[in-house]
mmCIF file of C-alpha atoms and ligand atoms in Angstrom:
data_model
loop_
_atom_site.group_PDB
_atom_site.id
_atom_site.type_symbol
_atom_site.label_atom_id
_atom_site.label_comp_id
_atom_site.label_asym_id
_atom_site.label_seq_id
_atom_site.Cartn_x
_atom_site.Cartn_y
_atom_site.Cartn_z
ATOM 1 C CA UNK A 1 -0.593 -31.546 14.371
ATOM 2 C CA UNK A 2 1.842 -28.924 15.367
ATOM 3 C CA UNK A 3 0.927 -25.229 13.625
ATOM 4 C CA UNK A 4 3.162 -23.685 11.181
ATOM 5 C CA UNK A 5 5.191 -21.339 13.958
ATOM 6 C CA UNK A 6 4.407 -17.634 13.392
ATOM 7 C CA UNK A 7 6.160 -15.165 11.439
ATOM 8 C CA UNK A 8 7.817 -11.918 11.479
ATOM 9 C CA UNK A 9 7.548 -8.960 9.793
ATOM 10 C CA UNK A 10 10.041 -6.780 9.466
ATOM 11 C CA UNK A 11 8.672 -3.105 10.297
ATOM 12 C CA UNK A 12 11.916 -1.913 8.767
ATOM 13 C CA UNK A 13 10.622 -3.139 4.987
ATOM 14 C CA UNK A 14 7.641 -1.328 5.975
ATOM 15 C CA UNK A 15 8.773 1.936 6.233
ATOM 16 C CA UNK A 16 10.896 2.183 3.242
ATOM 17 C CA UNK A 17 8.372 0.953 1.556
ATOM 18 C CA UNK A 18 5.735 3.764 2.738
ATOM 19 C CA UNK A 19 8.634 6.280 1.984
ATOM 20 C CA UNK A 20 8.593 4.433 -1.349
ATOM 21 C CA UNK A 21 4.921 5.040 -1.896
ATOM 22 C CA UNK A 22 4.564 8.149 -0.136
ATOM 23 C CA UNK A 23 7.246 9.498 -2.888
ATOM 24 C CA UNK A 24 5.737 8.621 -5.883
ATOM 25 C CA UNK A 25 2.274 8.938 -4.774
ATOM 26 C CA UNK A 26 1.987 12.555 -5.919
ATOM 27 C CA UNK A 27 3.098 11.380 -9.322
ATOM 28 C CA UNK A 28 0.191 8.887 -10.312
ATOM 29 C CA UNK A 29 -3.509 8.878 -10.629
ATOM 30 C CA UNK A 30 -3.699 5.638 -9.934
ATOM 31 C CA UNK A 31 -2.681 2.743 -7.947
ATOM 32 C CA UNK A 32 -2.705 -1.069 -8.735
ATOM 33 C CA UNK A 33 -2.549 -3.122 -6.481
ATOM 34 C CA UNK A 34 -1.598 -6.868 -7.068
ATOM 35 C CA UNK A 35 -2.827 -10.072 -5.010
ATOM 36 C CA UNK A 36 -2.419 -13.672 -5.473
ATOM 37 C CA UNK A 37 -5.818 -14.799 -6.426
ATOM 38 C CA UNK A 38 -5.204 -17.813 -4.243
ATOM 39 C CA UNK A 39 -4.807 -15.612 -1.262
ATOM 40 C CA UNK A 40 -5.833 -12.262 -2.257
ATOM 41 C CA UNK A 41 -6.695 -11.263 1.389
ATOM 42 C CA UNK A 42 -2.989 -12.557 2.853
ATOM 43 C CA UNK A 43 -1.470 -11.111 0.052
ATOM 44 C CA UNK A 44 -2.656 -7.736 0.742
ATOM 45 C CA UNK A 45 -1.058 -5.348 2.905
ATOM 46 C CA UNK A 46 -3.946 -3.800 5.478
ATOM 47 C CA UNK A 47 -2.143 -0.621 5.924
ATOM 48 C CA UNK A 48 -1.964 -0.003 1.860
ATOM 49 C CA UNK A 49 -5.418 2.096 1.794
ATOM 50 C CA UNK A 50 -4.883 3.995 4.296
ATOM 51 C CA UNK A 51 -1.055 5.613 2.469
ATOM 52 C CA UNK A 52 -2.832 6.054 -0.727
ATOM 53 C CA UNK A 53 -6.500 7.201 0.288
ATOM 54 C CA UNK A 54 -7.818 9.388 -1.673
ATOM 55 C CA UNK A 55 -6.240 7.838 -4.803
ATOM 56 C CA UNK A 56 -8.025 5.498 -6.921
ATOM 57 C CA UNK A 57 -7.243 2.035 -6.669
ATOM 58 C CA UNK A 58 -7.633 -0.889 -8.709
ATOM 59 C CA UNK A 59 -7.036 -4.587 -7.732
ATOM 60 C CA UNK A 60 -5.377 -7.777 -9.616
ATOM 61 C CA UNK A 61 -6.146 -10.673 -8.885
ATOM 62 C CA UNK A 62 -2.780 -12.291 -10.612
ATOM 63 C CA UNK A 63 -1.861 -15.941 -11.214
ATOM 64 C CA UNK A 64 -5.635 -16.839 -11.483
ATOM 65 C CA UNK A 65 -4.214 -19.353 -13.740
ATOM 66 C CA UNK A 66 -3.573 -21.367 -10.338
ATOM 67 C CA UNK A 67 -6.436 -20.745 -8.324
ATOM 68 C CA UNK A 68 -9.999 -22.001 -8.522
ATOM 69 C CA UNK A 69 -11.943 -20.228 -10.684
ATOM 70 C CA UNK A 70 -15.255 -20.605 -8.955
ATOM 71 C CA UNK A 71 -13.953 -19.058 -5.888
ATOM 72 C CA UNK A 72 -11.971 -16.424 -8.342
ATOM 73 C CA UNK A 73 -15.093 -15.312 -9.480
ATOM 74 C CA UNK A 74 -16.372 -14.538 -5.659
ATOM 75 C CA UNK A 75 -13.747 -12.827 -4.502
ATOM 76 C CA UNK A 76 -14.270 -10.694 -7.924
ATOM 77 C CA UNK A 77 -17.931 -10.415 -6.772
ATOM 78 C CA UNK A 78 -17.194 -9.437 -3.443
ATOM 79 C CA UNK A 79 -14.875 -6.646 -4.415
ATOM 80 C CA UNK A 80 -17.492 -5.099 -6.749
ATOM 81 C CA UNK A 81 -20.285 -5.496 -4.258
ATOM 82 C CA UNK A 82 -17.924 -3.105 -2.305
ATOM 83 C CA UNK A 83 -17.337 -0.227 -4.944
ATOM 84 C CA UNK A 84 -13.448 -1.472 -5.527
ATOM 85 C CA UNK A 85 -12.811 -2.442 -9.419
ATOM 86 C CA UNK A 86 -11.034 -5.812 -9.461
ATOM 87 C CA UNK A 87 -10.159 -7.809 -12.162
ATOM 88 C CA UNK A 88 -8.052 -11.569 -12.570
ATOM 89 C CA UNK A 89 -5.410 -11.769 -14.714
ATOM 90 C CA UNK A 90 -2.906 -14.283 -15.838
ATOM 91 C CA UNK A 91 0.259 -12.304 -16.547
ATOM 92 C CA UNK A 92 2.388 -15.512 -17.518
ATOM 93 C CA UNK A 93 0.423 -16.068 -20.674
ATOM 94 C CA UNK A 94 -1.621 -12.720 -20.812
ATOM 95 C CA UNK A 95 -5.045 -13.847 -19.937
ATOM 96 C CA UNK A 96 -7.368 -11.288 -18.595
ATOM 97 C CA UNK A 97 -5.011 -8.529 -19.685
ATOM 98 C CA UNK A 98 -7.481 -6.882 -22.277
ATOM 99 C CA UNK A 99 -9.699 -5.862 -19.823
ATOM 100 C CA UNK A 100 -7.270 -4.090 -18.175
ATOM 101 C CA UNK A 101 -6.514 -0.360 -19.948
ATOM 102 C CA UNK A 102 -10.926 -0.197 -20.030
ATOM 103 C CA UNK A 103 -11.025 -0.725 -16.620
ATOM 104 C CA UNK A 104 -8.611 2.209 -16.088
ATOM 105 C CA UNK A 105 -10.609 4.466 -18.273
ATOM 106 C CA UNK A 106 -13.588 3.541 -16.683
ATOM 107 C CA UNK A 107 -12.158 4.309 -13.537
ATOM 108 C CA UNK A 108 -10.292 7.651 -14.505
ATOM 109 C CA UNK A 109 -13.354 8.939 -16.527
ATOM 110 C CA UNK A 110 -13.797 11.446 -14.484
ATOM 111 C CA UNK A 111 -10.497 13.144 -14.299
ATOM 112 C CA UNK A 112 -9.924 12.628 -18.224
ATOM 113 C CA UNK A 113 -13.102 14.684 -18.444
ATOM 114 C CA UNK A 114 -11.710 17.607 -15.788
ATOM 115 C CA UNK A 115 -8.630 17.374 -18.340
ATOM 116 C CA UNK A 116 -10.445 17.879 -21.468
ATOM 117 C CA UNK A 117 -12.426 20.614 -20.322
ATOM 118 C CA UNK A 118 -9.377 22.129 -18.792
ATOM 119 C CA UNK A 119 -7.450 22.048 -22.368
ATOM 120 C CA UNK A 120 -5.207 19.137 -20.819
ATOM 121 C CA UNK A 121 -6.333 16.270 -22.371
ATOM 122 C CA UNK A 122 -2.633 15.489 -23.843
ATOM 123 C CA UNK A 123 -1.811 14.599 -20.525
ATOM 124 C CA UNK A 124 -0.953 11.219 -20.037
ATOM 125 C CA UNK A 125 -2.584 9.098 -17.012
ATOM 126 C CA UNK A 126 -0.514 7.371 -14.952
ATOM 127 C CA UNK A 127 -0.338 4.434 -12.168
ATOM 128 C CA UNK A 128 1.980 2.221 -9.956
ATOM 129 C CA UNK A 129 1.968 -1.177 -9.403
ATOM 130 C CA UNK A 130 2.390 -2.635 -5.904
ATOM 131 C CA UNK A 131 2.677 -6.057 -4.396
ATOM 132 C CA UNK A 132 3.745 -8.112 -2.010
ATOM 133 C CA UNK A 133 6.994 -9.982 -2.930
ATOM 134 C CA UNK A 134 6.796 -12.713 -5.968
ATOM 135 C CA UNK A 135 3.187 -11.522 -6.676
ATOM 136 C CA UNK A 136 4.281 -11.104 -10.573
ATOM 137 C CA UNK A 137 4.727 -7.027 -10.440
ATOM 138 C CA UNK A 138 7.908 -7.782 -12.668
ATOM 139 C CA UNK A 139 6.066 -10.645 -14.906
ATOM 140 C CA UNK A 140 2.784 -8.090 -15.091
ATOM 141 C CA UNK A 141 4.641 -4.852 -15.787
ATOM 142 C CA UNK A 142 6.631 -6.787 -18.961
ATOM 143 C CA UNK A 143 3.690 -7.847 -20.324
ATOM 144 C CA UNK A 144 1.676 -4.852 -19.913
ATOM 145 C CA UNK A 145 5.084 -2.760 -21.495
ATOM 146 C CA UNK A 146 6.407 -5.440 -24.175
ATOM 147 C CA UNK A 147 9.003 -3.914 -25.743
ATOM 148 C CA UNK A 148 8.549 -0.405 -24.698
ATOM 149 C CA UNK A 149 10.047 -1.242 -21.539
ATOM 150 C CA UNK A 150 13.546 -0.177 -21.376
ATOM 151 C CA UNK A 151 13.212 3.674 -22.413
ATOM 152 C CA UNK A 152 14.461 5.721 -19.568
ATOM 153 C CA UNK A 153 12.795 8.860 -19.571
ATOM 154 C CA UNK A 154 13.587 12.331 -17.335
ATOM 155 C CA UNK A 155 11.339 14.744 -17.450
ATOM 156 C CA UNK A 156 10.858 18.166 -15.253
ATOM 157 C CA UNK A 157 8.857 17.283 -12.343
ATOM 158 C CA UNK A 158 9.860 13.470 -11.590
ATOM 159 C CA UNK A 159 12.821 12.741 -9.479
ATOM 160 C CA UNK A 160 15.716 11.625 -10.785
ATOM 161 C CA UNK A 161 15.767 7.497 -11.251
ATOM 162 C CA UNK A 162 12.232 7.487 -12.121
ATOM 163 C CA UNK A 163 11.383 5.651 -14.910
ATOM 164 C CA UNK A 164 7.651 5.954 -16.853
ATOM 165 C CA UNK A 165 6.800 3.288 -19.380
ATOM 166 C CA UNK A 166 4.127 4.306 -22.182
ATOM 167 C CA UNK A 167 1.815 1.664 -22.049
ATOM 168 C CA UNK A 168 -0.939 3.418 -24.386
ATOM 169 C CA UNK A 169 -1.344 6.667 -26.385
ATOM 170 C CA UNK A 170 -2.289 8.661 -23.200
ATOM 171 C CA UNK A 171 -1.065 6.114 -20.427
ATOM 172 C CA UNK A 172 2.362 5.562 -18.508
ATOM 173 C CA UNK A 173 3.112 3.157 -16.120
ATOM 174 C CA UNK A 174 5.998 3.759 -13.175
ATOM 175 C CA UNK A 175 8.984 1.330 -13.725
ATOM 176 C CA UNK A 176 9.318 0.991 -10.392
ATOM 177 C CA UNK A 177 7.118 -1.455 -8.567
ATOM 178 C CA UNK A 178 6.259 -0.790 -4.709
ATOM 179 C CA UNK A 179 7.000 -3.630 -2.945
ATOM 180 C CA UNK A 180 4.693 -4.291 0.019
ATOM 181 C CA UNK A 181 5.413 -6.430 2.713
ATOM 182 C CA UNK A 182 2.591 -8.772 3.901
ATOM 183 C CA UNK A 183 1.873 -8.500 7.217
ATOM 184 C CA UNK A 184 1.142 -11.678 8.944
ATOM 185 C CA UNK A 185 0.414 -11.565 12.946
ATOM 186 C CA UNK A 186 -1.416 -14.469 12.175
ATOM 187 C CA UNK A 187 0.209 -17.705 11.810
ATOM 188 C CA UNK A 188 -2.451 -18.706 9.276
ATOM 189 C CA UNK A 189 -1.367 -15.505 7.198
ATOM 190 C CA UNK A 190 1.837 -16.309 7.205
ATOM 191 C CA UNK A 191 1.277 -19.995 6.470
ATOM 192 C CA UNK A 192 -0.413 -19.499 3.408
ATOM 193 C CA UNK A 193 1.675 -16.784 2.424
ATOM 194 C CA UNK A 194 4.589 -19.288 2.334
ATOM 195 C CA UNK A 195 2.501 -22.204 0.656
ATOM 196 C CA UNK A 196 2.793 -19.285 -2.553
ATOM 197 C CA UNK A 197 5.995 -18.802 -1.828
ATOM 198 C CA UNK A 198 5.523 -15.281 -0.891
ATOM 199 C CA UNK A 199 7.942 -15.795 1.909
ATOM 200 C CA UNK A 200 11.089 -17.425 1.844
ATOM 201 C CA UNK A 201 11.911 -21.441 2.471
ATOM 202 C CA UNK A 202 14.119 -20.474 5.316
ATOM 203 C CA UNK A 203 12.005 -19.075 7.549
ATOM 204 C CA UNK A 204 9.939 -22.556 7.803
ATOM 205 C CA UNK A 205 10.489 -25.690 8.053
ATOM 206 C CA UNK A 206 9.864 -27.401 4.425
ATOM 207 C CA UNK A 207 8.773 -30.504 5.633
ATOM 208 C CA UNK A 208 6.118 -29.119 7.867
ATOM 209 C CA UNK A 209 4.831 -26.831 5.661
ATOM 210 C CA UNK A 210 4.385 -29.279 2.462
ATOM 211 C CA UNK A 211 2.635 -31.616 5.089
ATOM 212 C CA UNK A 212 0.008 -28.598 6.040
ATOM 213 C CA UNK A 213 -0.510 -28.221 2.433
ATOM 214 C CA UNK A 214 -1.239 -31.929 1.495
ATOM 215 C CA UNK A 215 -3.469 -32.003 4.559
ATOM 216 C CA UNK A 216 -5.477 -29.186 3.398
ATOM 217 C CA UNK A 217 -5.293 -30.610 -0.154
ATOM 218 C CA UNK A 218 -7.171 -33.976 0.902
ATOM 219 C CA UNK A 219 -9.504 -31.811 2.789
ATOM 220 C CA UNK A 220 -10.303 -29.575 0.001
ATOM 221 C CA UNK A 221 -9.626 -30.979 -2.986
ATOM 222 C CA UNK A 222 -9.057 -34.717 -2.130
ATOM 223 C CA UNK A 223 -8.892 -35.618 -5.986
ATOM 224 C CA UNK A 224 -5.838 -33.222 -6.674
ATOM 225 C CA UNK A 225 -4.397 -36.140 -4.989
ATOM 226 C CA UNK A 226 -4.257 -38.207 -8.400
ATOM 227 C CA UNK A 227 -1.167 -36.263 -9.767
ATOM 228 C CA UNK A 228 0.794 -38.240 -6.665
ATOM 229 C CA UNK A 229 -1.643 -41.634 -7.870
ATOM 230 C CA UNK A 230 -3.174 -41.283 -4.484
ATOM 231 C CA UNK A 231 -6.935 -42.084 -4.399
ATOM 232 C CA UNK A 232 -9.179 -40.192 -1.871
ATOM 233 C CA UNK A 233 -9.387 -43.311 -0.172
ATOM 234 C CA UNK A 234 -5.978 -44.216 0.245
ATOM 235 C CA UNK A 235 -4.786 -40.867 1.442
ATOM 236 C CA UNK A 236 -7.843 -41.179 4.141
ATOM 237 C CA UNK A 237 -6.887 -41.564 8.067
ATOM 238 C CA UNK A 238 -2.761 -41.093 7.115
ATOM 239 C CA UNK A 239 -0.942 -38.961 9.519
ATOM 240 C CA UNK A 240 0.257 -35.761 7.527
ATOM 241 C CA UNK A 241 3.867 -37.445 7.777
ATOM 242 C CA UNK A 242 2.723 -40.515 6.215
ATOM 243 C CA UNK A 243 0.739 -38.851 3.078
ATOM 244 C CA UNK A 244 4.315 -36.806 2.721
ATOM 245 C CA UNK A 245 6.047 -39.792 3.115
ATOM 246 C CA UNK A 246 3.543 -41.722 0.508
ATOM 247 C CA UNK A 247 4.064 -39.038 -1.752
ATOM 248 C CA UNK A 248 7.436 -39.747 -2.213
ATOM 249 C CA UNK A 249 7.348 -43.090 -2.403
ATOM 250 C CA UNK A 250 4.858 -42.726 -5.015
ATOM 251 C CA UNK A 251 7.179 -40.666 -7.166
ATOM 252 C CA UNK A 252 10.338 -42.742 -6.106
ATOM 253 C CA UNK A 253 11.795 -40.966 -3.929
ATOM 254 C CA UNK A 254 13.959 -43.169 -1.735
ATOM 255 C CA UNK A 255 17.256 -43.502 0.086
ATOM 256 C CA UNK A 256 18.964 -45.881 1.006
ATOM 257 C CA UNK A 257 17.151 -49.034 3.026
ATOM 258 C CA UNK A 258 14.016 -47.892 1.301
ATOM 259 C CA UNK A 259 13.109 -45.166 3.201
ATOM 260 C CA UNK A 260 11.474 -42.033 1.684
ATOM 261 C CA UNK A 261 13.477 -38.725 1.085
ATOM 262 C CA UNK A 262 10.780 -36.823 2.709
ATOM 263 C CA UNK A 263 12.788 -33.135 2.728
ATOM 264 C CA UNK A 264 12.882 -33.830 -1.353
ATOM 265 C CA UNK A 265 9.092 -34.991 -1.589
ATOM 266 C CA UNK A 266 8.651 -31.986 0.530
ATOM 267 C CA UNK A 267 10.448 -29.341 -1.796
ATOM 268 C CA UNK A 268 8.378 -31.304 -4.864
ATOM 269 C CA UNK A 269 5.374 -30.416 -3.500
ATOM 270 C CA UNK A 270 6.013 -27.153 -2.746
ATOM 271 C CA UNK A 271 7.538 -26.440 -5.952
ATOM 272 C CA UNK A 272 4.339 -27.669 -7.931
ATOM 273 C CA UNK A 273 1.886 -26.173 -5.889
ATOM 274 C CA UNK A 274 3.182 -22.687 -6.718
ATOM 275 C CA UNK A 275 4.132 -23.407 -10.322
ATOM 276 C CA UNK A 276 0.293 -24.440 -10.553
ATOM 277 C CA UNK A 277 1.317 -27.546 -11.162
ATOM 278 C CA UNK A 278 -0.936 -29.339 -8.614
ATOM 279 C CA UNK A 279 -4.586 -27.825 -9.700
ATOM 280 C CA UNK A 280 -6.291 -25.002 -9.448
ATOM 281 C CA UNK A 281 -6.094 -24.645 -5.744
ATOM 282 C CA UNK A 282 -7.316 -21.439 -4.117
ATOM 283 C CA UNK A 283 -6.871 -21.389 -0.288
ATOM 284 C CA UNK A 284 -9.183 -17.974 0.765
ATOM 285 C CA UNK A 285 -12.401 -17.243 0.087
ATOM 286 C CA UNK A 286 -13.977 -13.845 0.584
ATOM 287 C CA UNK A 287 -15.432 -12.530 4.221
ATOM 288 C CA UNK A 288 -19.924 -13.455 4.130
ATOM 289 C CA UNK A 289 -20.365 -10.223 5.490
ATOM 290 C CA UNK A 290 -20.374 -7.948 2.252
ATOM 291 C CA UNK A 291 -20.956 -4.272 3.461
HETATM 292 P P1 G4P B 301 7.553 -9.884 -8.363
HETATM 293 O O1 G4P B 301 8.081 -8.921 -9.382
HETATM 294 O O2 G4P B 301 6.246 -9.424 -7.778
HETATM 295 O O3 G4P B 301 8.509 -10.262 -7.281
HETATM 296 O O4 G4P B 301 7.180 -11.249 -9.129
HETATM 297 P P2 G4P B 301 7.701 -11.821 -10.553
HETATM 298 O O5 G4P B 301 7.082 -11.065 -11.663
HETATM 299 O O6 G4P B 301 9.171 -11.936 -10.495
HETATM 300 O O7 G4P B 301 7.032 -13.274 -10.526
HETATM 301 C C1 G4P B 301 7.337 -14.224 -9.519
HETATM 302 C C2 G4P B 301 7.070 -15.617 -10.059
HETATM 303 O O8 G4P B 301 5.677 -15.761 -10.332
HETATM 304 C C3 G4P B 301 7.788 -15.928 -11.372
HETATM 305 O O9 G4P B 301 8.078 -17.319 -11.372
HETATM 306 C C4 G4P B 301 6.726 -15.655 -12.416
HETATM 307 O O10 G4P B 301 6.937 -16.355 -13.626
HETATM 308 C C5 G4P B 301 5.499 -16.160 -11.690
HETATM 309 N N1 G4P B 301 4.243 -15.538 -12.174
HETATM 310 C C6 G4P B 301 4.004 -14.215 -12.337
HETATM 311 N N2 G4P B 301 2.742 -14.025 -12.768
HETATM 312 C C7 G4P B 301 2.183 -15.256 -12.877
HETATM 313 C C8 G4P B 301 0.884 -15.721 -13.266
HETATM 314 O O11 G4P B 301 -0.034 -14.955 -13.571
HETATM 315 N N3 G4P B 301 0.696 -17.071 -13.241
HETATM 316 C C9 G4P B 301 1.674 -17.945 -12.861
HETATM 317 N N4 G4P B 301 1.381 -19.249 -12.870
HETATM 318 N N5 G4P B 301 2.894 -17.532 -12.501
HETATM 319 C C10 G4P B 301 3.140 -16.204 -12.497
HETATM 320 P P3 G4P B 301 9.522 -17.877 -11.178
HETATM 321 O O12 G4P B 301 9.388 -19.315 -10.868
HETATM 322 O O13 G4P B 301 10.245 -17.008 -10.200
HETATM 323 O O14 G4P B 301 10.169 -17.666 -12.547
HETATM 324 P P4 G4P B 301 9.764 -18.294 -13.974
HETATM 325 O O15 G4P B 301 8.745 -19.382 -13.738
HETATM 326 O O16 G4P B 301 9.179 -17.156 -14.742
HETATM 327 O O17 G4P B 301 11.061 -18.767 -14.470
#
């Protein structure tokens, strides 16, 4: 079957967004970085550690709600066999959110002590959120703020348009989330990276892509298949048109002379993989060789 075609990035994004960072860099203590737990390596941005080194980072793992949690709880592995603090997080509902703040103080301990002992300890912490588009920056920053959101705050020392949100007693969190642009030279990247929804529809072609998906779903996780009230068995030896097109049927989607509205089935499936509607369906799991 014909591969997704590959992707662009657009080195343009790229550089406003390193401005972006660069700018504000100077202004946190630390940096949070948020991934798709389904993807979390294509939803990273490779050239993010080396703008902020030398800052502490911490890592998301949002919308665990829709990926598998056995393979959640690898990649979480993984990243603390490496030294970087990770943690998942729903930030639709909330889940995962209280250990959040701890982790920070765990992971600022050091610099709340050089406060103290320097008479500073008034001085609130605070961190940036970045993210490749439609990670849930927005969705995590509300929940994280509430209602302290909206306060617009200037103070000497932050450029104008800035905006902190309190978070905690002695935490603040930019308003401003850095958006990161994936960057997919691989076609595989950029594949998965539009099975989330990370990039747009238009840039694919819907049909192809929601037959990849299905095609890795019966691979994978065959008995997702049921929501559709297709058995392992029947979905078996179909060409990936013919499981769309089954699909469709299946939920009654037909035109005229009986014939399946496959660009319809196509945007269904799409739609309910990345509302987690399908299953808990993670598509990456992390490198074997853990340094
Ligand atoms: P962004 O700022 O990084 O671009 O992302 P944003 O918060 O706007 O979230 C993008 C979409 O992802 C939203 O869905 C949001 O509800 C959803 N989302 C964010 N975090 C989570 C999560 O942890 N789990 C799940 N399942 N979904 C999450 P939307 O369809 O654009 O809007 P709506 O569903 O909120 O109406």
């Amino acid at each position: 079957m014909e591969q997704t075609p590959s992707i662009q990035w657009f080195p343009g994004h790229m550089a406003k967004t390193r401005r972006m960072i660069g700018e504000c860099l100077p202004l946190v203590d630390i940096v949070i970085e948020l991934r798709d737990a389904r993807i979390p390596q294509s939803s990273a941005n490779p050239e993010l550690s080396g703008w902020i080194s030398g800052k502490k980072q911490l890592i998301v793992l949002n919308k665990c709600d829709t990926a598998d949690p056995a393979i959640t709880a690898r990649w979480l592995n993984y990243y603390h066999k490496n030294g970087i603090p990770a943690i998942a997080v729903d930030s639709k509902t909330g889940k995962g959110l209280n250990q959040f703040l701890p982790l920070v103080h765990e992971e600022l301990a050091e610099l709340i002590e050089r406060r103290a002992s320097r008479g500073m300890a008034g001085r609130p912490l605070r961190m940036m959120i970045v993210g490749i588009p439609n990670v849930g920056k927005s969705s995590f920053i509300n929940k994280m703020a509430g209602e302290k959101r909206a306060k617009v705050e200037d103070r000497p020392g932050v450029t104008r348009g800035k905006q902190w949100v309190t978070i905690s007693r002695d935490l603040e969190l930019l308003d401003m989330p850095g958006v990161l642009w994936p960057k997919f030279d691989d076609p595989a990247v950029g594949e998965r990276l539009a099975f989330t929804g990370a990039v747009k529809d238009q840039v694919l072609d819907i049909e192809l892509l929601a037959m990849r998906l299905l095609t890795l779903i019966r691979e994978e996780y065959p008995a997702l298949l049921s929501r559709y009230k297709i058995t392992p068995d029947a979905a078996e030896g179909l060409e990936p048109y013919e499981l769309l097109e089954l699909v469709g049927r299946k939920r009654g989607m037909l035109i005229s002379g009986g014939e399946v509205n496959t660009e319809r089935a196509a945007i269904m499936v799409l739609d309910e993989y990345r509302a987690g509607k399908l299953g808990k369906l993670s598509l990456e799991t992390p490198p074997k060789e853990e340094v």
